[in-house]
XYZ file of C-alpha atoms in Angstrom:
481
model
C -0.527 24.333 -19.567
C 2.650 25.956 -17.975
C 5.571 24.828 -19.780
C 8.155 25.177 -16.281
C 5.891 22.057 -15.036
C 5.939 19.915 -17.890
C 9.828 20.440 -17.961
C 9.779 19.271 -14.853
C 7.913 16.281 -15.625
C 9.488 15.119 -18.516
C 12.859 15.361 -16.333
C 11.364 13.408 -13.694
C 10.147 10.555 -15.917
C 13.613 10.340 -18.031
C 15.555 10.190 -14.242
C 12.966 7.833 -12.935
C 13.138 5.388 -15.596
C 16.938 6.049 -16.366
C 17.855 4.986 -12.633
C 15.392 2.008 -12.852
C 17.810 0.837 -16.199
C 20.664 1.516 -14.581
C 19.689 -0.539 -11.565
C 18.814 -3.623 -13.282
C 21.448 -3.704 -15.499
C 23.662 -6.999 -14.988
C 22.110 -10.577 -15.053
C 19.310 -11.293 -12.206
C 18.075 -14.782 -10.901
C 14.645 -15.426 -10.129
C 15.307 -14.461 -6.605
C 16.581 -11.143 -7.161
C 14.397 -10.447 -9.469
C 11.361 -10.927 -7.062
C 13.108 -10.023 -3.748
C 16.578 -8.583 -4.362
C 19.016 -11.441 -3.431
C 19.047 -9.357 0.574
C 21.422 -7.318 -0.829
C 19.202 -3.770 -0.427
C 20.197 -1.578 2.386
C 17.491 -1.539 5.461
C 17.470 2.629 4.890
C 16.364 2.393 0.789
C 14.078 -1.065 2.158
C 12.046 1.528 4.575
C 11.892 4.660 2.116
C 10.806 1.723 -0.507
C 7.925 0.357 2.632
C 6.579 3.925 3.232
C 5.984 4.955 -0.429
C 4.583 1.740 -1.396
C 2.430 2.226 1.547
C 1.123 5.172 0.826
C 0.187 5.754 -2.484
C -1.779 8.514 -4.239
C -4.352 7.497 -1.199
C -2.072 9.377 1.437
C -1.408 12.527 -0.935
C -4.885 12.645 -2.950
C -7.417 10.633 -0.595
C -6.860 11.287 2.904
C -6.400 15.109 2.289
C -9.385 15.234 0.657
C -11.212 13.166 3.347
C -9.949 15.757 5.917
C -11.110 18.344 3.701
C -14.530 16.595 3.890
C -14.394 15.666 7.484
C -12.354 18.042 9.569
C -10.630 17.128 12.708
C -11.901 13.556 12.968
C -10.054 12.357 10.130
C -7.340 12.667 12.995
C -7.638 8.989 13.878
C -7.529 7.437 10.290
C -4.337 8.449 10.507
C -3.357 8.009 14.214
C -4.873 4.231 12.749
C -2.527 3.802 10.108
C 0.656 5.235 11.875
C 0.247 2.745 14.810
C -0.162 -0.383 12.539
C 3.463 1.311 10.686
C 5.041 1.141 14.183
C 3.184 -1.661 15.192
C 4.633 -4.027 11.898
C 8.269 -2.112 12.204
C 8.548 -2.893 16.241
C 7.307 -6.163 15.925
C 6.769 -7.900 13.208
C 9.903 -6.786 10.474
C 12.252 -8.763 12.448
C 10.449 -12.206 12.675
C 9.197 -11.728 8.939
C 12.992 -11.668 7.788
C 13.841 -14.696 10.317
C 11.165 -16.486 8.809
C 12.346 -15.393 5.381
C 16.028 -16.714 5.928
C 14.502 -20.156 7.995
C 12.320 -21.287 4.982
C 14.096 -19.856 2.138
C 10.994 -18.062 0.750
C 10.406 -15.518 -1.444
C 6.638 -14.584 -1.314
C 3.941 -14.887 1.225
C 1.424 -17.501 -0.224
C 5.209 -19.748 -0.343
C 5.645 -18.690 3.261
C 2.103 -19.610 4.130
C 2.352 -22.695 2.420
C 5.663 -24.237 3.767
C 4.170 -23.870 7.026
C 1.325 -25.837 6.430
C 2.638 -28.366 4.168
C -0.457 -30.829 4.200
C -2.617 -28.560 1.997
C 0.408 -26.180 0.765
C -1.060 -26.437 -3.089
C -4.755 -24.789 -1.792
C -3.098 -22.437 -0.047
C -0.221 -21.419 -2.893
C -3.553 -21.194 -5.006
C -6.683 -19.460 -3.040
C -3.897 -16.747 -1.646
C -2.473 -15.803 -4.952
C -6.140 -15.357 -6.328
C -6.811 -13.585 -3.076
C -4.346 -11.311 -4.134
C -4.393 -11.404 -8.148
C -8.175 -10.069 -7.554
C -7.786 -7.155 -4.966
C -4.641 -5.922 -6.534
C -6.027 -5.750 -10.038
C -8.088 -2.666 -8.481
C -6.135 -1.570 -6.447
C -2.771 -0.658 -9.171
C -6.547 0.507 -11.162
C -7.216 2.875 -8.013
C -3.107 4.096 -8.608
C -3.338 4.755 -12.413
C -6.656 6.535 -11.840
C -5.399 8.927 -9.477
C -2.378 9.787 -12.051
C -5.364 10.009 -14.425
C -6.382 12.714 -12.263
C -3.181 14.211 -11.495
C -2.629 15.155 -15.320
C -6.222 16.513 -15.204
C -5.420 18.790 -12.214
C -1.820 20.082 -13.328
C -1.854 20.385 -17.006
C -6.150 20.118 -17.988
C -5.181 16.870 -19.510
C -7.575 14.522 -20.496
C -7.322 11.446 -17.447
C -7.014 8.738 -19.895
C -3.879 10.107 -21.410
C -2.225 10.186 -18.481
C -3.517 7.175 -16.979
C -1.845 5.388 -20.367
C 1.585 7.679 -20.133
C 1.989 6.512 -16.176
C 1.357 2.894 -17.029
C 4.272 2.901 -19.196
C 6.674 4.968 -16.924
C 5.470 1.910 -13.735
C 5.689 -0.731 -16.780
C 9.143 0.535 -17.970
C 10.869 0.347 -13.904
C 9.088 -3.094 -13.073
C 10.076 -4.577 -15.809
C 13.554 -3.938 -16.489
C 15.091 -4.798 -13.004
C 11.811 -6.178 -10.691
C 12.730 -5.940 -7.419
C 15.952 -3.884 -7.251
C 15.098 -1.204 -9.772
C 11.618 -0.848 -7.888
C 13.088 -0.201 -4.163
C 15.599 2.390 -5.407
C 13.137 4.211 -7.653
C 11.020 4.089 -4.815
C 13.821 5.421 -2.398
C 14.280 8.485 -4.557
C 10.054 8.766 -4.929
C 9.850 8.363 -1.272
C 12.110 11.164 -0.565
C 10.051 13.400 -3.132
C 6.439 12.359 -1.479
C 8.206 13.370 2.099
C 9.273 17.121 0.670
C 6.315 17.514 -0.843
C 4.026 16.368 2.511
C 6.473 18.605 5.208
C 6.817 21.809 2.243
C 2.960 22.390 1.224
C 1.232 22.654 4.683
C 4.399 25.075 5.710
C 3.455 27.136 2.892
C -0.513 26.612 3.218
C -0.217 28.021 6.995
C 1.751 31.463 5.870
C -0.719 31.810 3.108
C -3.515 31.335 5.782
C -1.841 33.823 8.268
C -0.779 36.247 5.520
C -4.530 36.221 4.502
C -6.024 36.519 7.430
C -7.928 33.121 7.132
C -8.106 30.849 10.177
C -8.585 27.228 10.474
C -10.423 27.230 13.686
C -13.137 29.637 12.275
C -13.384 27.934 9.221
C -14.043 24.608 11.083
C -16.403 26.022 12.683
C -18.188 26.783 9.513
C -17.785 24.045 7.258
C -20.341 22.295 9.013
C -21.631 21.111 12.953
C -18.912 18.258 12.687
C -15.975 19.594 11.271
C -14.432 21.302 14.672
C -14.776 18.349 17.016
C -12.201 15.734 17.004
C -14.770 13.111 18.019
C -17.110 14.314 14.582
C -20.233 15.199 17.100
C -20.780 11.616 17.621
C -21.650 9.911 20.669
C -22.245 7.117 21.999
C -22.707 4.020 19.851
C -22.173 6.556 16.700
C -19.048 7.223 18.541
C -17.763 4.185 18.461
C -18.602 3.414 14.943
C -16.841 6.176 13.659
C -13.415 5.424 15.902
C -13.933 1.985 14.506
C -14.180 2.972 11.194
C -11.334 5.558 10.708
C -8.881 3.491 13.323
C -9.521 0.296 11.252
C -6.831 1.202 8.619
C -4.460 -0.142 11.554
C -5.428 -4.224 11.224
C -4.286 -3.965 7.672
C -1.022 -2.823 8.596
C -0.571 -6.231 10.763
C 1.061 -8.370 7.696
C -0.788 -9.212 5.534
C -0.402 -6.683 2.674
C 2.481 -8.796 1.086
C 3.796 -5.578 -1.154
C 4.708 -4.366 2.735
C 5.935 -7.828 3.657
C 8.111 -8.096 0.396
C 10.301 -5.162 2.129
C 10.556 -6.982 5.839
C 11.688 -10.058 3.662
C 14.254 -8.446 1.765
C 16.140 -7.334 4.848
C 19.276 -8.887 5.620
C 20.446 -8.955 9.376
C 19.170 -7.224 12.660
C 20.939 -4.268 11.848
C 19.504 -3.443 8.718
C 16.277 -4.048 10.968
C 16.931 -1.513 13.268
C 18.102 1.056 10.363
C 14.726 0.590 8.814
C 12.563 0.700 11.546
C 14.340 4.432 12.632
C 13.728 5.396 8.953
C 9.802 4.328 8.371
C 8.851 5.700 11.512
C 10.010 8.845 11.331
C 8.744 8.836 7.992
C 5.718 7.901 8.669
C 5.192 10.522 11.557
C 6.418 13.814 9.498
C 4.242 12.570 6.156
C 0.777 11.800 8.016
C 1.441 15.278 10.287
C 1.628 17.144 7.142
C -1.180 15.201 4.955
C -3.311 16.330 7.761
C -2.520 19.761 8.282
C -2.577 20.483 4.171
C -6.434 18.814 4.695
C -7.222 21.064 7.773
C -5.566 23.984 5.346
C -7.524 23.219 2.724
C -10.755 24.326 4.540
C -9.587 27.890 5.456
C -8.580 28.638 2.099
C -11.232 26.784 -0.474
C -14.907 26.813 0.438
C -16.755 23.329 1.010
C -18.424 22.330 -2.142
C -15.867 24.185 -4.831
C -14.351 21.052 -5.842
C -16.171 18.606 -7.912
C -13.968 16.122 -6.711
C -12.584 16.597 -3.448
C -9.667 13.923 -3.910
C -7.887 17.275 -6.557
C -7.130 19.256 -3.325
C -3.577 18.468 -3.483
C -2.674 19.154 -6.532
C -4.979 22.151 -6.866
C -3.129 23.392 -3.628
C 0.441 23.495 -5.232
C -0.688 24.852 -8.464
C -2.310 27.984 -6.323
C 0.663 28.692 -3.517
C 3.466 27.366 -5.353
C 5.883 29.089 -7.923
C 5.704 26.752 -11.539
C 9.200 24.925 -10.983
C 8.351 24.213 -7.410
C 5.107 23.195 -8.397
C 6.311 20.750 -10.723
C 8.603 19.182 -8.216
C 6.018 19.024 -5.508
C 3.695 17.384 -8.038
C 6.000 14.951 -9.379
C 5.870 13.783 -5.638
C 2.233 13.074 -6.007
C 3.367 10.916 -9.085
C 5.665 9.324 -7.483
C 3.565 7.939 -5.132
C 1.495 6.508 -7.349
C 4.074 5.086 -9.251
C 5.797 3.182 -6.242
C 2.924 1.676 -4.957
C 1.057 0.125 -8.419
C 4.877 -0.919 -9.527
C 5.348 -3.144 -6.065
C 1.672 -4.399 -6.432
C 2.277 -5.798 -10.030
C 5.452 -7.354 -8.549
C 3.753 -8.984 -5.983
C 1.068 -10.211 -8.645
C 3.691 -11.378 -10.719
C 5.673 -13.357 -7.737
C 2.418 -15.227 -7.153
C 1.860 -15.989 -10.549
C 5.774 -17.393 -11.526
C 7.011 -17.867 -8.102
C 4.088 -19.683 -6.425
C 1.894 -21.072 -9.035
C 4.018 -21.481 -12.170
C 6.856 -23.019 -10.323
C 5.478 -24.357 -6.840
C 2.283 -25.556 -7.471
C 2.433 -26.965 -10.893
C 5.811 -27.971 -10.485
C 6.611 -27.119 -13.905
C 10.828 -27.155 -14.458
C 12.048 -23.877 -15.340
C 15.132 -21.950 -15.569
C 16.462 -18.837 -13.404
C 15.826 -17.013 -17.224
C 12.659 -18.613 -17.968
C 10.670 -17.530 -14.752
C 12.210 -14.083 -15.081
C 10.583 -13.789 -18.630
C 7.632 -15.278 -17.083
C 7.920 -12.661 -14.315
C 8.211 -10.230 -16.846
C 5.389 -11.324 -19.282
C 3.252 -11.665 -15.952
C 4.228 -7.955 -15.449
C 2.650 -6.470 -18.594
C -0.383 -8.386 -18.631
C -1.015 -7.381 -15.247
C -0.128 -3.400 -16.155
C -2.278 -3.144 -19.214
C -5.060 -5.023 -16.845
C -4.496 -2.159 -14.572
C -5.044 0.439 -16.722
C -8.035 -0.826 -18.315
C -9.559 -0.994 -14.814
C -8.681 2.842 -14.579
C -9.968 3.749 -18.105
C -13.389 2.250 -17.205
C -13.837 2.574 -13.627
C -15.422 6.045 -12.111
C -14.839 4.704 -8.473
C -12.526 7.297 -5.843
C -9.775 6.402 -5.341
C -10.209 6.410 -1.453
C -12.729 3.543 -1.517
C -11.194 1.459 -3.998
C -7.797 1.408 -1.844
C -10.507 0.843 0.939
C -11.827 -2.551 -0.181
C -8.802 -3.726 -1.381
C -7.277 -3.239 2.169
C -9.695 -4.947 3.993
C -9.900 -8.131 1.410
C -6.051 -8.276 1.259
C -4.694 -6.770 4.608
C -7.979 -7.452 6.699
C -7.956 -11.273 5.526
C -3.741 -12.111 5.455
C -3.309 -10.633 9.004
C -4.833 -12.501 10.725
C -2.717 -15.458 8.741
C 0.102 -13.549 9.718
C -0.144 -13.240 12.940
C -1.486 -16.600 13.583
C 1.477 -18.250 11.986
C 3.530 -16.351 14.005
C 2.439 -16.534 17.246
C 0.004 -19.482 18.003
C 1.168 -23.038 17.828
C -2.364 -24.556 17.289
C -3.393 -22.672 13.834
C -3.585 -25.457 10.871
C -3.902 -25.680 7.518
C -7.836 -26.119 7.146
C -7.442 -22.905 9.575
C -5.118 -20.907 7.446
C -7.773 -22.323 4.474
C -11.186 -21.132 6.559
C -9.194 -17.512 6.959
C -8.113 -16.830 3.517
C -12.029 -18.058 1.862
C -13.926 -15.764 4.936
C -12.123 -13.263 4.489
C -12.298 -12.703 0.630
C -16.250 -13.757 0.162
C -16.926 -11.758 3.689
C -15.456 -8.979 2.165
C -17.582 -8.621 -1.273
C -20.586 -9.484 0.424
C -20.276 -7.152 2.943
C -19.057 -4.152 0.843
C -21.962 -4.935 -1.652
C -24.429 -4.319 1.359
C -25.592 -1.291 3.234
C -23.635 -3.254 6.419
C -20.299 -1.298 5.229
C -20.995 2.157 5.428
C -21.905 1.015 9.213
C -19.051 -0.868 10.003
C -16.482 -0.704 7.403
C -15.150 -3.802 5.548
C -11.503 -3.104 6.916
C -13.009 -3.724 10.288
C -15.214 -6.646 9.900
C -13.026 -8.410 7.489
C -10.033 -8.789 9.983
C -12.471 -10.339 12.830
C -14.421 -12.645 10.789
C -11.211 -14.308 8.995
C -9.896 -14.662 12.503
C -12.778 -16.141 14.293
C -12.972 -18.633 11.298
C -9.452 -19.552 11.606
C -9.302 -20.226 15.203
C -12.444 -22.073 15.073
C -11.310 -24.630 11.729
C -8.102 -24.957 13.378
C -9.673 -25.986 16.785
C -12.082 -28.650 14.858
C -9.654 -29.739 12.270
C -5.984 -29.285 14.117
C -3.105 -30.993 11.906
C -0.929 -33.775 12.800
C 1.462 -33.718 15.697
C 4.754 -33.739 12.610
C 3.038 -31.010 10.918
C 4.717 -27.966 10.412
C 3.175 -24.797 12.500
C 5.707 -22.389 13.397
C 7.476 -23.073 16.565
């Protein structure tokens, strides 16, 4: 274990956690607790988007999915950076006009003061929409630091898995909201260096070595050097499908996204964030490609026993130690950022939406905070229990849980945005197709031939425009105008 890194580490969590105190500190209502009183600059609100976006799936699974898949993993991410544009271009600005027109503060409240006839189903099936998926996915997030701690210091996973739930447990808690975005701002900056730095350094090493990528595409296997995978025909189109169908998650309905586009203040902040994310987005998914097209000149196919270590193995081979530990602490840090804003959002449906919507129950600003907070350990140590006994990658995990959350609230989102004629028993038929079409489809042989993230988005729309065609609401109901 080289003792530069673990300096490094130990800084990292003592300024992490120290600026997450130091944020919160001060007495916070209810609604800056769960989304920030619009008082966060659009800048921090985008660096806060992209991190929580991302996750240990950007840095550890889609580099080692290029790793396994060569230049075809090109359009996962040409996927997932159009539905970033897509939601920053289009949909940030109506989400915060929405936001400051229904004085909301999460998206099952949103949902359900625009269909006010069966608000109280739709506070209810959403939240356990989202209680369910998120459980795994903040599991997905601790297992990958479980990992992480493996890789860097031959740590045993559930050790670190436990000392990363307390560092996301320790910034959530003490300021929700506010301490999460600027932790994130300063973890989003660290993910960036680490994405643009590595494949820089990977590509001297190559040409300094005399390795090339071409030549080792070539040899990795039949599929690795076409951008297409060797498919044609209908196997073509399966596999754009598949890989591009990260992009319908991206249209809403992941409401840890949302949170951000809610939080912002006026059209300018708007405009600052949008610059911000995109660029963002473009240098990070550039880079998490090329270190996964890297990967295959230097490291033979088959020497990893689990392909999603790449990353981290990467640094500790090309990287001095104090380096190293910076550009891991960026792997951290994405991990961190995302399973912190997931057990906020868990904990906004639970106080904000149940507690205090749809049971009614009378509570003061202090009371749902500590209720916020309570909900916030709970949720944590139900994380990391998922981790501790769950073998699943990492990749598929984030996977599912973006096609039963993302795949089924988009097409709410959009819906309630942009068509008139969508109704409560359609917003209802959405939410229940898309969460039982979802586990039954990723419990059959049907997803590795369309993926879930695909299928999940189509079927919760066609069931929503159909239910809302046979069972429209009353002419004073209250679809979006």
């Amino acid at each position: 274990m080289n003792s530069t890194i673990v300096t490094v580490f130990i800084l990292y969590f003592i300024v992490i956690i120290g600026i997450g105190y130091l944020t919160s500190r001060g007495k916070l209502s209810h609604s800056e607790f769960l989304l920030g009183g619009k008082r966060l600059p659009g800048w921090a609100l985008a660096f806060s988007e992209r991190a929580t976006g991302e996750s240990a799936w950007l840095l550890l699974g889609f580099t080692g999915f290029v790793f396994t898949t060569g230049l075809s993993g090109i359009w996962v991410a040409a996927g997932i950076a159009s539905g970033i544009i897509f939601s920053w271009l289009v949909l940030a600005k109506k989400f915060r006009q929405e936001t400051d027109h229904h004085k909301v503060l999460t998206l099952p409240d949103y949902f359900a003061v625009n269909f006010k006839e069966k608000a109280n189903i739709i506070r209810w099936i959403t939240t356990i929409l989202i209680a369910s998926f998120f459980m795994f996915y903040v599991g997905a997030q601790l297992a990958g630091a479980g990992k992480l701690f493996l890789t860097s210091f031959d740590m045993d996973p559930a050790l670190g898995i436990v000392i990363s739930t307390i560092v996301v447990l320790s910034i959530a808690f003490f300021g929700g909201f506010i301490s999460v975005v600027w932790t994130d701002m300063i973890q989003s900056i660290m993910m960036l260096v680490t994405l643009v730095v590595l494949p820089i350094v990977a590509l001297v090493y190559i040409g300094a070595n005399d390795l090339s990528i071409s030549q080792s595409l070539s040899t990795a296997g039949d599929s690795f050097h076409s951008w297409f995978g060797g498919a044609t025909g209908f196997a073509l189109g399966v596999l754009f499908f598949n890989n591009f169908s990260w992009f319908f998650g991206y249209l809403g309905g992941q409401p840890q996204l949302s949170a951000r586009f809610m939080a912002l203040k006026n059209e300018k902040e708007v405009k600052q964030g949008m610059t911000v994310a995109i660029v963002w987005t473009v240098l990070a998914y550039i880079g998490a490609f090329l270190i996964g097209l890297a990967a295959i000149a230097i490291y033979d196919q088959g020497s990893f026993a689990d392909v999603e270590t790449i990353l981290p193995v990467m640094i500790m081979d090309l990287m001095p130690p104090w380096i190293a530990g910076l550009l891991l602490a960026g792997i951290l840090a994405a991990i961190i950022t995302t399973a912190n804003s997931q057990l906020l959002v868990v904990t906004s449906s639970v106080s904000e939406d149940i507690i205090h919507r749809a049971l009614g129950i009378k509570l003061s600003d202090r009371q749902l905070v500590w209720i916020s907070k309570m909900t916030i350990l709970i949720s944590g140590i139900l994380g990391m229990v998922i981790a501790l006994t769950s073998d699943s990658l990492v990749y598929l995990i984030v996977s599912w849980a973006w096609a039963g959350v993302g795949g089924t609230l988009s097409p709410v989102i959009l819906m309630t945005f942009f068509w008139k004629r969508y109704s409560s028993t359609g917003a209802i038929a959405t939410i229940i197709s898309g969460f039982v079409f979802t586990i039954l489809w990723i419990s059959t042989p049907l997803d590795s031939i369309i993926t879930s993230r695909f299928s999940t988005f189509f079927i919760a729309a066609i069931f929503g425009i159909v239910f809302s065609l046979l069972f429209p609401d009353k002419k004073d109901g209250s679809a979006v105008e």
